[in-house]
């Protein structure tokens, strides 16, 4: 049953990165669009994320519940030493959702809309950045329970150059996903060309920040290159992600957009595989040499069994109705 629970954990993380990432990216893409095209981009992004934007955070909630119930020691470690970026990320999610609601559905359109828009932009940018900081901290040996100062325990455990680079990479991935996912929502040649251009720009940003991640990992003595390229699985994952990138680029040039969403989602999965397979099932690598493993630091077997059954039964209701929701709104837009 433990492998079923772990499977649901990784599924929820993958879906949050893909769907939630595209959600965050909508605000990022709109933020970095020139004023002339911003209104058009705003309308396209609204069509892309408005129907299901709140549902995307369901996957984050599922991941948190799995860690809390099934892996309490891992949950405690993260919520203790990474409580600052976690709180900032949650504040960003709340601020973004509130701003999105008032920006679009407020009964009165006045100067407050400008404030709501700015909150939406910066929350969309900073929330995935903090998510990247948290992810980097779990694998960078920067969390050290044996540290004796507040800065070492609760600040430098996540605030370092490697974490910043992973945060920027996460922001780039979100913008890239939003650009790719919004291609199918365009109406007319001008909108399509605008989003194709945005997709290519964010693609370049992803490549640059990806190189930056490897560079800062090397300078920080984090064996990321070894994790990714020392075994065939990592090499294959990077190769598949690169091929998917080239196929997406070709589809953009030919304006044949049917496969691009699936290819972009596949890329995210391959990036996760490449970054984590080497030390799996160790999910947190501590600075004192210890590791927290999904197989060694789990709840009692009865708890895992109950959690596994709950996840399987819940998936019978959540997944079909979620896809039905997406399909329904897709038909309405057509």
Coordinates of C-alpha atoms in Angstrom, one line a residue:
X1 CA 0.0 0.0 0.0
X2 CA 2.9 2.4 0.6
X3 CA 3.7 2.4 -3.1
X4 CA 0.2 3.4 -3.9
X5 CA 0.4 6.3 -1.4
X6 CA 3.8 7.4 -2.9
X7 CA 2.3 7.1 -6.4
X8 CA -0.5 9.5 -5.5
X9 CA 2.0 11.8 -3.9
X10 CA 4.0 12.1 -7.1
X11 CA 0.9 12.3 -9.2
X12 CA -0.4 15.2 -7.2
X13 CA 3.0 16.9 -7.4
X14 CA 3.1 16.4 -11.2
X15 CA -0.4 17.7 -11.7
X16 CA 0.2 20.7 -9.5
X17 CA 3.3 21.6 -11.4
X18 CA 1.6 21.2 -14.7
X19 CA -1.9 22.7 -14.0
X20 CA -1.0 25.0 -11.1
X21 CA 2.1 26.1 -12.9
X22 CA 0.1 27.1 -16.0
X23 CA -2.3 28.9 -13.6
X24 CA 0.6 31.0 -12.1
X25 CA 2.1 31.5 -15.4
X26 CA -0.9 33.3 -16.7
X27 CA -0.2 36.2 -14.5
X28 CA 3.5 36.1 -15.3
X29 CA 2.9 36.2 -19.0
X30 CA 0.4 39.0 -18.7
X31 CA 2.8 41.0 -16.4
X32 CA 5.6 40.9 -18.9
X33 CA 3.5 41.8 -22.0
X34 CA 3.8 45.3 -23.4
X35 CA 0.9 47.7 -22.7
X36 CA -0.2 47.6 -26.3
X37 CA -0.9 43.8 -26.3
X38 CA -1.7 43.4 -22.5
X39 CA -5.4 43.6 -22.8
X40 CA -5.5 41.0 -25.6
X41 CA -3.2 38.8 -23.5
X42 CA -5.4 39.3 -20.5
X43 CA -8.5 38.1 -22.3
X44 CA -6.6 35.0 -23.6
X45 CA -5.3 34.1 -20.2
X46 CA -8.7 34.7 -18.6
X47 CA -10.2 32.2 -21.1
X48 CA -7.5 29.7 -20.3
X49 CA -7.6 29.7 -16.5
X50 CA -10.9 31.2 -15.3
X51 CA -13.0 28.0 -15.4
X52 CA -10.7 25.8 -13.4
X53 CA -8.2 28.1 -11.7
X54 CA -9.3 27.2 -8.1
X55 CA -9.3 23.5 -8.8
X56 CA -5.6 23.5 -9.6
X57 CA -4.7 24.0 -5.9
X58 CA -6.5 20.7 -5.0
X59 CA -3.3 18.9 -6.0
X60 CA -1.2 20.9 -3.6
X61 CA -3.8 20.2 -0.8
X62 CA -3.7 16.4 -1.6
X63 CA 0.2 16.4 -1.5
X64 CA 0.2 18.2 1.9
X65 CA -2.4 15.8 3.3
X66 CA -0.4 12.8 2.2
X67 CA 2.7 14.2 3.8
X68 CA 0.9 15.1 7.0
X69 CA -0.9 11.8 7.4
X70 CA 1.5 9.3 5.8
X71 CA 4.9 10.9 6.4
X72 CA 4.7 13.0 9.6
X73 CA 8.4 13.3 10.2
X74 CA 9.0 14.6 6.7
X75 CA 6.1 17.0 7.0
X76 CA 7.4 18.2 10.4
X77 CA 10.9 18.8 9.1
X78 CA 9.6 20.8 6.1
X79 CA 7.1 22.9 8.1
X80 CA 9.7 23.7 10.8
X81 CA 12.8 24.6 8.8
X82 CA 11.0 25.9 5.7
X83 CA 8.1 27.7 7.5
X84 CA 9.1 31.1 6.2
X85 CA 9.0 30.3 2.4
X86 CA 5.9 28.1 3.0
X87 CA 4.0 30.9 4.7
X88 CA 5.0 33.4 2.0
X89 CA 3.9 30.9 -0.7
X90 CA 0.5 30.4 1.0
X91 CA 0.1 34.2 1.4
X92 CA 0.9 34.5 -2.3
X93 CA -1.8 31.9 -3.2
X94 CA -4.4 33.6 -1.1
X95 CA -3.5 37.1 -2.4
X96 CA -3.5 36.0 -6.0
X97 CA -6.9 34.2 -5.7
X98 CA -8.4 37.2 -3.9
X99 CA -7.0 39.7 -6.5
X100 CA -8.2 37.5 -9.4
X101 CA -11.7 37.3 -8.0
X102 CA -12.1 41.1 -7.4
X103 CA -10.3 42.0 -10.7
X104 CA -12.8 40.0 -12.8
X105 CA -16.0 39.8 -10.7
X106 CA -16.1 43.1 -8.7
X107 CA -19.5 44.8 -9.3
X108 CA -17.8 48.2 -9.6
X109 CA -15.0 48.9 -12.0
X110 CA -12.8 51.7 -10.7
X111 CA -9.2 52.5 -9.7
X112 CA -9.2 49.6 -7.3
X113 CA -8.9 47.3 -10.4
X114 CA -5.4 48.6 -10.9
X115 CA -4.4 47.5 -7.4
X116 CA -6.0 44.1 -7.8
X117 CA -4.1 43.7 -11.1
X118 CA -0.8 44.5 -9.5
X119 CA -1.4 42.1 -6.6
X120 CA -2.3 39.4 -9.1
X121 CA 0.8 40.0 -11.1
X122 CA 3.3 40.0 -8.3
X123 CA 1.6 37.1 -6.4
X124 CA 1.7 35.1 -9.7
X125 CA 5.5 35.8 -9.9
X126 CA 6.5 35.3 -6.3
X127 CA 4.4 32.3 -5.4
X128 CA 6.1 29.9 -7.8
X129 CA 9.5 31.5 -7.0
X130 CA 9.0 30.5 -3.3
X131 CA 7.8 27.1 -4.4
X132 CA 11.1 26.7 -6.3
X133 CA 13.1 27.8 -3.2
X134 CA 11.3 25.1 -1.1
X135 CA 12.0 22.4 -3.7
X136 CA 15.7 23.4 -3.9
X137 CA 16.0 23.3 -0.1
X138 CA 14.9 19.7 0.2
X139 CA 17.7 18.4 -2.1
X140 CA 20.6 20.9 -1.5
X141 CA 21.8 19.7 1.9
X142 CA 21.0 23.2 3.2
X143 CA 18.6 22.1 5.9
X144 CA 20.8 21.3 8.9
X145 CA 19.0 20.4 12.2
X146 CA 22.3 20.6 14.0
X147 CA 22.8 24.3 13.2
X148 CA 22.8 26.6 16.2
X149 CA 21.8 30.0 14.9
X150 CA 18.5 31.3 13.6
X151 CA 19.9 32.3 10.3
X152 CA 21.4 28.9 9.6
X153 CA 18.3 27.1 10.8
X154 CA 15.5 29.1 9.2
X155 CA 17.0 31.5 6.6
X156 CA 20.0 30.0 4.9
X157 CA 18.3 26.6 4.8
X158 CA 16.4 28.0 1.8
X159 CA 17.9 31.4 0.9
X160 CA 20.9 30.6 -1.2
X161 CA 22.1 30.9 -4.8
X162 CA 21.0 27.4 -5.8
X163 CA 17.5 28.1 -4.4
X164 CA 17.2 31.4 -6.2
X165 CA 18.2 29.8 -9.5
X166 CA 15.6 27.0 -9.0
X167 CA 13.0 29.6 -8.1
X168 CA 13.7 31.5 -11.3
X169 CA 13.6 28.2 -13.2
X170 CA 10.2 27.4 -11.7
X171 CA 8.9 30.9 -12.7
X172 CA 10.1 30.2 -16.2
X173 CA 8.4 26.9 -16.4
X174 CA 5.1 28.4 -15.2
X175 CA 5.3 31.1 -17.8
X176 CA 6.1 28.6 -20.5
X177 CA 3.2 26.3 -19.5
X178 CA 0.8 29.2 -19.5
X179 CA 1.9 30.3 -23.0
X180 CA 1.7 26.8 -24.4
X181 CA -1.7 26.0 -22.8
X182 CA -3.2 29.3 -24.0
X183 CA -2.5 28.6 -27.6
X184 CA -5.7 26.6 -28.1
X185 CA -7.7 29.5 -26.5
X186 CA -6.8 32.1 -29.1
X187 CA -9.3 33.5 -31.6
X188 CA -7.9 34.8 -34.8
X189 CA -4.5 35.0 -36.4
X190 CA -3.3 38.0 -34.4
X191 CA -3.9 36.3 -31.1
X192 CA -2.4 33.1 -32.3
X193 CA 0.8 34.8 -33.4
X194 CA 1.0 36.7 -30.2
X195 CA 0.9 33.6 -28.1
X196 CA 3.3 31.7 -30.4
X197 CA 5.8 34.6 -29.8
X198 CA 5.2 34.4 -26.1
X199 CA 5.7 30.6 -26.1
X200 CA 9.1 31.0 -27.9
X201 CA 10.2 33.7 -25.5
X202 CA 9.4 31.7 -22.4
X203 CA 11.0 28.7 -24.0
X204 CA 14.3 30.7 -24.2
X205 CA 13.8 31.8 -20.6
X206 CA 13.4 28.1 -19.5
X207 CA 16.7 27.1 -21.2
X208 CA 18.6 30.0 -19.7
X209 CA 17.4 29.4 -16.2
X210 CA 17.9 25.7 -16.6
X211 CA 21.6 26.3 -17.4
X212 CA 21.7 28.7 -14.4
X213 CA 20.4 25.9 -12.1
X214 CA 23.2 23.5 -13.1
X215 CA 25.8 26.3 -12.8
X216 CA 24.8 27.3 -9.2
X217 CA 24.5 23.6 -8.3
X218 CA 28.1 23.1 -9.4
X219 CA 29.3 26.2 -7.5
X220 CA 27.4 25.1 -4.4
X221 CA 28.9 21.6 -4.5
X222 CA 25.5 20.0 -5.1
X223 CA 26.0 16.9 -7.3
X224 CA 23.1 17.8 -9.7
X225 CA 25.1 16.9 -12.8
X226 CA 25.9 13.5 -11.4
X227 CA 22.2 12.9 -10.3
X228 CA 21.0 13.7 -13.8
X229 CA 23.6 12.3 -16.1
X230 CA 25.3 9.4 -14.2
X231 CA 22.7 6.8 -15.1
X232 CA 20.7 6.0 -18.3
X233 CA 17.3 7.0 -16.8
X234 CA 18.4 10.6 -16.2
X235 CA 20.0 10.9 -19.6
X236 CA 16.9 9.4 -21.2
X237 CA 14.6 11.8 -19.3
X238 CA 16.6 14.9 -20.4
X239 CA 16.7 13.5 -24.0
X240 CA 13.0 13.0 -24.1
X241 CA 12.4 16.5 -22.6
X242 CA 14.7 18.0 -25.3
X243 CA 12.9 16.0 -28.1
X244 CA 9.6 17.3 -26.8
X245 CA 10.9 20.8 -26.8
X246 CA 12.0 20.5 -30.5
X247 CA 8.6 19.0 -31.4
X248 CA 6.8 21.9 -29.7
X249 CA 9.0 24.3 -31.6
X250 CA 8.2 22.6 -34.8
X251 CA 4.5 22.6 -34.1
X252 CA 4.7 26.4 -33.3
X253 CA 6.4 27.1 -36.5
X254 CA 3.9 25.0 -38.5
X255 CA 1.0 26.3 -36.4
X256 CA -0.2 22.8 -35.8
X257 CA -1.0 23.0 -32.1
X258 CA -2.9 19.8 -31.3
X259 CA -0.1 18.0 -29.5
X260 CA 1.6 20.9 -27.7
X261 CA -0.2 20.7 -24.4
X262 CA 0.5 17.0 -24.0
X263 CA 4.2 17.5 -25.0
X264 CA 4.6 20.4 -22.5
X265 CA 3.1 18.3 -19.7
X266 CA 5.4 15.4 -20.7
X267 CA 8.4 17.7 -20.4
X268 CA 7.5 18.6 -16.8
X269 CA 7.3 15.0 -15.9
X270 CA 10.7 14.2 -17.5
X271 CA 12.3 17.2 -15.7
X272 CA 10.9 15.9 -12.3
X273 CA 12.2 12.4 -13.1
X274 CA 15.7 13.7 -14.1
X275 CA 16.0 15.8 -10.9
X276 CA 14.7 13.2 -8.4
X277 CA 15.2 9.6 -9.5
X278 CA 18.8 9.3 -8.3
X279 CA 18.0 9.9 -4.6
X280 CA 14.5 8.5 -4.7
X281 CA 12.9 7.5 -2.2
X282 CA 14.9 10.0 -0.2
X283 CA 12.8 13.2 -0.3
X284 CA 14.9 15.5 1.9
X285 CA 18.7 15.5 2.0
X286 CA 19.8 17.1 5.3
X287 CA 23.0 19.0 5.9
X288 CA 24.1 16.7 8.7
X289 CA 24.4 13.7 6.4
X290 CA 21.0 12.2 7.2
X291 CA 18.2 11.6 4.7
X292 CA 14.5 11.4 5.1
X293 CA 13.0 8.6 3.0
X294 CA 9.5 7.9 1.9
X295 CA 10.1 4.2 2.7
X296 CA 11.8 4.6 6.1
X297 CA 10.0 7.6 7.6
X298 CA 6.4 6.7 7.1
X299 CA 3.4 6.4 9.4
X300 CA 2.4 3.0 10.9
X301 CA 1.1 0.4 8.4
X302 CA -2.5 0.8 9.5
X303 CA -2.4 4.5 8.8
X304 CA -0.8 4.0 5.4
X305 CA -3.4 1.4 4.5
X306 CA -6.3 3.7 5.5
X307 CA -4.7 6.6 3.6
X308 CA -4.2 4.4 0.5
X309 CA -7.8 3.3 0.4
X310 CA -9.0 6.8 0.9
X311 CA -6.9 8.1 -2.0
X312 CA -8.0 5.3 -4.3
X313 CA -11.7 5.8 -3.5
X314 CA -11.4 9.6 -3.7
X315 CA -9.7 9.4 -7.1
X316 CA -12.8 7.6 -8.5
X317 CA -14.8 10.8 -7.9
X318 CA -12.2 13.5 -8.3
X319 CA -10.5 12.6 -11.6
X320 CA -13.5 11.9 -13.8
X321 CA -15.4 15.0 -12.7
X322 CA -12.4 17.2 -13.0
X323 CA -11.8 16.2 -16.6
X324 CA -15.6 16.5 -17.2
X325 CA -15.4 20.1 -15.8
X326 CA -12.5 20.9 -18.2
X327 CA -14.2 19.4 -21.1
X328 CA -17.5 21.2 -20.4
X329 CA -15.9 24.6 -20.3
X330 CA -13.8 23.8 -23.4
X331 CA -17.1 23.1 -25.3
X332 CA -18.6 26.3 -24.1
X333 CA -15.7 28.4 -25.4
X334 CA -16.1 26.7 -28.8

